[in-house]
PDB file of N, CA and C in Angstrom:
ATOM      1  N   MET Y  24      -4.171 -55.079   4.881  1.00 62.00           N
ATOM      2  CA  MET Y  24      -4.830 -54.402   5.179  1.00 62.00           C
ATOM      3  C   MET Y  24      -5.343 -53.627   6.457  1.00 62.00           C
ATOM      4  N   ILE Y  25      -4.651 -53.669   7.266  1.00 71.00           N
ATOM      5  CA  ILE Y  25      -4.711 -52.560   8.466  1.00 71.00           C
ATOM      6  C   ILE Y  25      -4.110 -51.712   8.596  1.00 71.00           C
ATOM      7  N   ASN Y  26      -3.085 -51.666   7.671  1.00 84.00           N
ATOM      8  CA  ASN Y  26      -1.770 -50.524   7.063  1.00 84.00           C
ATOM      9  C   ASN Y  26      -2.739 -49.971   6.378  1.00 84.00           C
ATOM     10  N   GLN Y  27      -3.848 -50.163   5.173  1.00 85.00           N
ATOM     11  CA  GLN Y  27      -4.803 -49.877   4.344  1.00 85.00           C
ATOM     12  C   GLN Y  27      -5.021 -48.754   4.796  1.00 85.00           C
ATOM     13  N   SER Y  28      -6.204 -49.170   5.978  1.00 88.00           N
ATOM     14  CA  SER Y  28      -6.865 -48.750   6.781  1.00 88.00           C
ATOM     15  C   SER Y  28      -6.433 -46.956   7.697  1.00 88.00           C
ATOM     16  N   LYS Y  29      -5.364 -47.712   8.083  1.00 88.00           N
ATOM     17  CA  LYS Y  29      -4.519 -46.588   8.876  1.00 88.00           C
ATOM     18  C   LYS Y  29      -3.341 -45.123   7.613  1.00 88.00           C
ATOM     19  N   LYS Y  30      -3.676 -45.889   6.819  1.00 90.00           N
ATOM     20  CA  LYS Y  30      -3.262 -44.979   5.819  1.00 90.00           C
ATOM     21  C   LYS Y  30      -4.034 -43.868   5.011  1.00 90.00           C
ATOM     22  N   ASN Y  31      -5.450 -44.294   4.556  1.00 92.00           N
ATOM     23  CA  ASN Y  31      -6.904 -43.409   4.733  1.00 92.00           C
ATOM     24  C   ASN Y  31      -7.163 -42.662   5.780  1.00 92.00           C
ATOM     25  N   ILE Y  32      -7.062 -43.108   7.550  1.00 92.00           N
ATOM     26  CA  ILE Y  32      -7.149 -42.575   8.306  1.00 92.00           C
ATOM     27  C   ILE Y  32      -6.408 -41.401   8.173  1.00 92.00           C
ATOM     28  N   LEU Y  33      -5.639 -41.688   7.916  1.00 92.00           N
ATOM     29  CA  LEU Y  33      -4.270 -39.490   8.798  1.00 92.00           C
ATOM     30  C   LEU Y  33      -4.593 -39.666   7.299  1.00 92.00           C
ATOM     31  N   ILE Y  34      -4.441 -39.824   5.891  1.00 93.00           N
ATOM     32  CA  ILE Y  34      -5.153 -39.560   5.149  1.00 93.00           C
ATOM     33  C   ILE Y  34      -6.486 -38.578   5.041  1.00 93.00           C
ATOM     34  N   ASN Y  35      -7.397 -38.415   5.682  1.00 94.00           N
ATOM     35  CA  ASN Y  35      -8.509 -38.027   6.327  1.00 94.00           C
ATOM     36  C   ASN Y  35      -8.125 -36.497   6.965  1.00 94.00           C
ATOM     37  N   LEU Y  36      -7.569 -37.543   8.369  1.00 95.00           N
ATOM     38  CA  LEU Y  36      -7.689 -36.315   9.113  1.00 95.00           C
ATOM     39  C   LEU Y  36      -5.853 -35.505   8.646  1.00 95.00           C
ATOM     40  N   THR Y  37      -5.798 -35.487   7.828  1.00 95.00           N
ATOM     41  CA  THR Y  37      -4.724 -34.408   7.536  1.00 95.00           C
ATOM     42  C   THR Y  37      -5.729 -33.297   6.556  1.00 95.00           C
ATOM     43  N   ALA Y  38      -6.916 -33.994   5.427  1.00 95.00           N
ATOM     44  CA  ALA Y  38      -7.557 -33.253   4.869  1.00 95.00           C
ATOM     45  C   ALA Y  38      -8.281 -32.017   5.088  1.00 95.00           C
ATOM     46  N   ILE Y  39      -8.689 -32.605   6.571  1.00 96.00           N
ATOM     47  CA  ILE Y  39     -10.009 -32.442   7.294  1.00 96.00           C
ATOM     48  C   ILE Y  39      -9.176 -31.420   7.814  1.00 96.00           C
ATOM     49  N   SER Y  40      -7.736 -31.784   8.437  1.00 96.00           N
ATOM     50  CA  SER Y  40      -7.214 -30.593   9.418  1.00 96.00           C
ATOM     51  C   SER Y  40      -6.842 -29.301   8.671  1.00 96.00           C
ATOM     52  N   ILE Y  41      -6.477 -29.235   7.408  1.00 96.00           N
ATOM     53  CA  ILE Y  41      -5.832 -28.993   5.949  1.00 96.00           C
ATOM     54  C   ILE Y  41      -7.350 -28.122   6.081  1.00 96.00           C
ATOM     55  N   ILE Y  42      -8.672 -28.315   5.010  1.00 96.00           N
ATOM     56  CA  ILE Y  42     -10.164 -27.596   5.525  1.00 96.00           C
ATOM     57  C   ILE Y  42     -10.405 -26.579   6.853  1.00 96.00           C
ATOM     58  N   LEU Y  43     -10.285 -26.721   7.622  1.00 96.00           N
ATOM     59  CA  LEU Y  43      -9.934 -26.408   9.700  1.00 96.00           C
ATOM     60  C   LEU Y  43      -9.309 -24.620   9.010  1.00 96.00           C
ATOM     61  N   LEU Y  44      -7.568 -25.038   8.574  1.00 95.00           N
ATOM     62  CA  LEU Y  44      -6.969 -24.422   9.045  1.00 95.00           C
ATOM     63  C   LEU Y  44      -7.388 -23.351   8.109  1.00 95.00           C
ATOM     64  N   MET Y  45      -7.844 -23.636   6.464  1.00 96.00           N
ATOM     65  CA  MET Y  45      -7.993 -22.948   5.178  1.00 96.00           C
ATOM     66  C   MET Y  45      -9.012 -21.828   5.563  1.00 96.00           C
ATOM     67  N   ILE Y  46      -9.971 -22.727   6.337  1.00 96.00           N
ATOM     68  CA  ILE Y  46     -11.389 -21.512   7.034  1.00 96.00           C
ATOM     69  C   ILE Y  46     -10.762 -20.211   8.285  1.00 96.00           C
ATOM     70  N   ILE Y  47     -10.077 -21.034   9.331  1.00 95.00           N
ATOM     71  CA  ILE Y  47      -9.781 -20.736   9.501  1.00 95.00           C
ATOM     72  C   ILE Y  47      -9.222 -19.246   8.926  1.00 95.00           C
ATOM     73  N   SER Y  48      -7.626 -19.517   7.858  1.00 94.00           N
ATOM     74  CA  SER Y  48      -7.477 -18.494   7.697  1.00 94.00           C
ATOM     75  C   SER Y  48      -8.258 -17.288   6.699  1.00 94.00           C
ATOM     76  N   ILE Y  49      -9.929 -18.053   6.496  1.00 94.00           N
ATOM     77  CA  ILE Y  49     -10.549 -16.673   5.749  1.00 94.00           C
ATOM     78  C   ILE Y  49     -11.526 -16.075   6.503  1.00 94.00           C
ATOM     79  N   LEU Y  50     -11.069 -16.469   7.504  1.00 94.00           N
ATOM     80  CA  LEU Y  50     -12.031 -16.010   8.665  1.00 94.00           C
ATOM     81  C   LEU Y  50     -11.725 -14.958   9.294  1.00 94.00           C
ATOM     82  N   MET Y  51      -9.700 -15.396   9.633  1.00 93.00           N
ATOM     83  CA  MET Y  51      -9.523 -13.962  10.133  1.00 93.00           C
ATOM     84  C   MET Y  51      -9.459 -13.348   9.294  1.00 93.00           C
ATOM     85  N   PHE Y  52      -8.803 -13.328   7.977  1.00 92.00           N
ATOM     86  CA  PHE Y  52      -8.169 -11.789   7.158  1.00 92.00           C
ATOM     87  C   PHE Y  52      -9.737 -11.426   6.686  1.00 92.00           C
ATOM     88  N   LYS Y  53     -11.361 -12.048   6.688  1.00 91.00           N
ATOM     89  CA  LYS Y  53     -12.102 -10.924   6.623  1.00 91.00           C
ATOM     90  C   LYS Y  53     -12.119  -9.997   7.937  1.00 91.00           C
ATOM     91  N   ASN Y  54     -11.904 -10.563   9.077  1.00 88.00           N
ATOM     92  CA  ASN Y  54     -12.002 -10.030   9.799  1.00 88.00           C
ATOM     93  C   ASN Y  54     -11.349  -8.669  10.289  1.00 88.00           C
ATOM     94  N   TYR Y  55     -10.236  -9.281   9.089  1.00 87.00           N
ATOM     95  CA  TYR Y  55      -8.808  -8.204   9.661  1.00 87.00           C
ATOM     96  C   TYR Y  55      -9.599  -7.041   8.503  1.00 87.00           C
ATOM     97  N   LEU Y  56     -10.073  -6.785   7.109  1.00 85.00           N
ATOM     98  CA  LEU Y  56     -10.661  -6.724   6.675  1.00 85.00           C
ATOM     99  C   LEU Y  56     -11.730  -5.175   7.289  1.00 85.00           C
ATOM    100  N   LYS Y  57     -12.250  -6.304   7.886  1.00 86.00           N
ATOM    101  CA  LYS Y  57     -13.515  -5.476   8.205  1.00 86.00           C
ATOM    102  C   LYS Y  57     -12.909  -4.521   9.234  1.00 86.00           C
ATOM    103  N   LYS Y  58     -11.688  -4.685  10.393  1.00 83.00           N
ATOM    104  CA  LYS Y  58     -11.597  -3.240  11.227  1.00 83.00           C
ATOM    105  C   LYS Y  58     -11.015  -2.561  10.261  1.00 83.00           C
ATOM    106  N   ILE Y  59     -10.117  -3.335   9.361  1.00 79.00           N
ATOM    107  CA  ILE Y  59      -9.546  -2.049   8.579  1.00 79.00           C
ATOM    108  C   ILE Y  59     -10.423  -1.258   7.494  1.00 79.00           C
ATOM    109  N   SER Y  60     -11.768  -1.370   7.123  1.00 78.00           N
ATOM    110  CA  SER Y  60     -12.773  -0.162   7.316  1.00 78.00           C
ATOM    111  C   SER Y  60     -13.036   0.107   7.769  1.00 78.00           C
ATOM    112  N   GLU Y  61     -13.079  -0.392   9.495  1.00 77.00           N
ATOM    113  CA  GLU Y  61     -13.739   0.475  10.570  1.00 77.00           C
ATOM    114  C   GLU Y  61     -12.830   1.448  10.609  1.00 77.00           C
ATOM    115  N   ILE Y  62     -11.508   1.173  10.300  1.00 72.00           N
ATOM    116  CA  ILE Y  62     -10.302   2.502  10.798  1.00 72.00           C
ATOM    117  C   ILE Y  62     -10.606   3.480   9.282  1.00 72.00           C
ATOM    118  N   GLU Y  63     -10.561   3.401   8.530  1.00 69.00           N
ATOM    119  CA  GLU Y  63     -10.956   4.443   7.733  1.00 69.00           C
ATOM    120  C   GLU Y  63     -11.758   4.856   7.880  1.00 69.00           C
ATOM    121  N   LYS Y  64     -13.587   4.564   8.144  1.00 70.00           N
ATOM    122  CA  LYS Y  64     -14.879   5.439   8.756  1.00 70.00           C
ATOM    123  C   LYS Y  64     -14.173   5.933   9.658  1.00 70.00           C
ATOM    124  N   THR Y  65     -14.066   6.368  10.655  1.00 68.00           N
ATOM    125  CA  THR Y  65     -12.776   6.611  11.575  1.00 68.00           C
ATOM    126  C   THR Y  65     -12.683   8.118  11.808  1.00 68.00           C
ATOM    127  N   GLU Y  66     -10.810   7.270  10.716  1.00 60.00           N
ATOM    128  CA  GLU Y  66      -9.929   7.967  10.343  1.00 60.00           C
ATOM    129  C   GLU Y  66     -10.721   9.875   9.959  1.00 60.00           C
ATOM    130  N   ASN Y  67     -11.513   9.209   9.029  1.00 56.00           N
ATOM    131  CA  ASN Y  67     -11.848  10.181   7.684  1.00 56.00           C
ATOM    132  C   ASN Y  67     -11.145  10.441   7.154  1.00 56.00           C
ATOM    133  N   ALA Y  68     -10.475   9.760   6.459  1.00 55.00           N
ATOM    134  CA  ALA Y  68      -9.559  10.386   5.161  1.00 55.00           C
ATOM    135  C   ALA Y  68      -9.251   8.808   5.121  1.00 55.00           C
ATOM    136  N   SER Y  69      -8.241   8.758   3.561  1.00 56.00           N
ATOM    137  CA  SER Y  69      -8.128   7.355   3.216  1.00 56.00           C
ATOM    138  C   SER Y  69      -7.402   6.339   3.582  1.00 56.00           C
ATOM    139  N   ALA Y  70      -5.827   7.001   4.154  1.00 56.00           N
ATOM    140  CA  ALA Y  70      -5.178   5.658   4.148  1.00 56.00           C
ATOM    141  C   ALA Y  70      -4.106   6.210   5.531  1.00 56.00           C
ATOM    142  N   PRO Y  71      -4.271   7.581   6.005  1.00 54.00           N
ATOM    143  CA  PRO Y  71      -3.304   8.283   6.837  1.00 54.00           C
ATOM    144  C   PRO Y  71      -2.602   6.968   7.925  1.00 54.00           C
ATOM    145  N   TYR Y  72      -3.318   6.480   8.603  1.00 56.00           N
ATOM    146  CA  TYR Y  72      -2.726   5.144   9.469  1.00 56.00           C
ATOM    147  C   TYR Y  72      -1.290   4.624   8.811  1.00 56.00           C
ATOM    148  N   LEU Y  73      -2.081   4.250   7.680  1.00 57.00           N
ATOM    149  CA  LEU Y  73      -0.644   3.816   6.824  1.00 57.00           C
ATOM    150  C   LEU Y  73       0.583   4.366   7.129  1.00 57.00           C
ATOM    151  N   LEU Y  74       0.971   5.139   6.982  1.00 54.00           N
ATOM    152  CA  LEU Y  74       2.250   5.876   7.129  1.00 54.00           C
ATOM    153  C   LEU Y  74       2.611   7.569   7.933  1.00 54.00           C
ATOM    154  N   PRO Y  75       2.528   5.794   9.019  1.00 58.00           N
ATOM    155  CA  PRO Y  75       2.780   7.460  10.034  1.00 58.00           C
ATOM    156  C   PRO Y  75       3.675   7.830  10.561  1.00 58.00           C
ATOM    157  N   GLU Y  76       4.488   8.172   9.075  1.00 61.00           N
ATOM    158  CA  GLU Y  76       6.111   8.453   9.304  1.00 61.00           C
ATOM    159  C   GLU Y  76       5.571  10.369   8.909  1.00 61.00           C
ATOM    160  N   ILE Y  77       4.596  10.815   8.049  1.00 60.00           N
ATOM    161  CA  ILE Y  77       4.275  12.086   7.639  1.00 60.00           C
ATOM    162  C   ILE Y  77       3.277  12.269   8.596  1.00 60.00           C
ATOM    163  N   ASP Y  78       3.268  13.974   8.895  1.00 69.00           N
ATOM    164  CA  ASP Y  78       2.805  15.023   9.535  1.00 69.00           C
ATOM    165  C   ASP Y  78       1.826  14.875   9.023  1.00 69.00           C
ATOM    166  N   ILE Y  79       0.628  14.942   9.540  1.00 72.00           N
ATOM    167  CA  ILE Y  79      -0.700  14.464   9.153  1.00 72.00           C
ATOM    168  C   ILE Y  79      -1.628  16.161   8.666  1.00 72.00           C
ATOM    169  N   GLN Y  80      -0.988  17.257   8.766  1.00 75.00           N
ATOM    170  CA  GLN Y  80      -0.654  18.532   8.406  1.00 75.00           C
ATOM    171  C   GLN Y  80      -0.062  18.688   7.059  1.00 75.00           C
ATOM    172  N   LYS Y  81       0.974  17.607   7.124  1.00 75.00           N
ATOM    173  CA  LYS Y  81       1.394  17.643   5.541  1.00 75.00           C
ATOM    174  C   LYS Y  81       1.066  16.846   4.811  1.00 75.00           C
ATOM    175  N   TYR Y  82       0.098  15.785   5.164  1.00 72.00           N
ATOM    176  CA  TYR Y  82      -0.848  14.779   4.408  1.00 72.00           C
ATOM    177  C   TYR Y  82      -2.256  15.165   4.095  1.00 72.00           C
ATOM    178  N   ASP Y  83      -2.722  16.503   4.651  1.00 78.00           N
ATOM    179  CA  ASP Y  83      -3.420  17.528   4.123  1.00 78.00           C
ATOM    180  C   ASP Y  83      -3.636  17.909   2.881  1.00 78.00           C
ATOM    181  N   GLN Y  84      -1.801  18.422   3.255  1.00 80.00           N
ATOM    182  CA  GLN Y  84      -1.487  19.799   1.867  1.00 80.00           C
ATOM    183  C   GLN Y  84      -1.515  18.788   0.428  1.00 80.00           C
ATOM    184  N   ILE Y  85      -0.939  17.224   0.560  1.00 79.00           N
ATOM    185  CA  ILE Y  85      -0.643  16.399  -0.267  1.00 79.00           C
ATOM    186  C   ILE Y  85      -2.357  16.558  -0.937  1.00 79.00           C
ATOM    187  N   LYS Y  86      -3.369  16.128  -0.248  1.00 79.00           N
ATOM    188  CA  LYS Y  86      -4.428  15.759  -0.701  1.00 79.00           C
ATOM    189  C   LYS Y  86      -5.554  16.699  -0.934  1.00 79.00           C
ATOM    190  N   LYS Y  87      -5.066  17.861  -1.009  1.00 81.00           N
ATOM    191  CA  LYS Y  87      -5.710  19.325  -0.976  1.00 81.00           C
ATOM    192  C   LYS Y  87      -5.241  19.843  -2.516  1.00 81.00           C
ATOM    193  N   ILE Y  88      -3.931  19.592  -2.777  1.00 82.00           N
ATOM    194  CA  ILE Y  88      -2.866  19.664  -3.875  1.00 82.00           C
ATOM    195  C   ILE Y  88      -2.976  18.556  -5.538  1.00 82.00           C
ATOM    196  N   LEU Y  89      -3.580  17.413  -4.880  1.00 81.00           N
ATOM    197  CA  LEU Y  89      -3.871  16.452  -5.172  1.00 81.00           C
ATOM    198  C   LEU Y  89      -5.255  16.325  -6.195  1.00 81.00           C
ATOM    199  N   HIS Y  90      -6.128  17.799  -5.124  1.00 77.00           N
ATOM    200  CA  HIS Y  90      -7.684  16.803  -5.264  1.00 77.00           C
ATOM    201  C   HIS Y  90      -8.534  18.002  -5.917  1.00 77.00           C
ATOM    202  N   GLU Y  91      -7.313  19.303  -6.605  1.00 69.00           N
ATOM    203  CA  GLU Y  91      -7.069  20.437  -7.253  1.00 69.00           C
ATOM    204  C   GLU Y  91      -7.133  20.334  -8.603  1.00 69.00           C
TER     205      GLU Y  91
END
């Protein structure tokens, strides 16, 4: 009887910890998406920060060509 209750407590604690980890990861992901949207608004472009190796002038030229 005592072993069964210890197993139940352990299972419940494991389930609670998994749920808490999922909630924390969802909140972190939402915060990440919010920060990316703020960066996109301030950059005034679609996503040049994702391509740091490309020069901004070349990026603007490519953007103009694609929008023509």
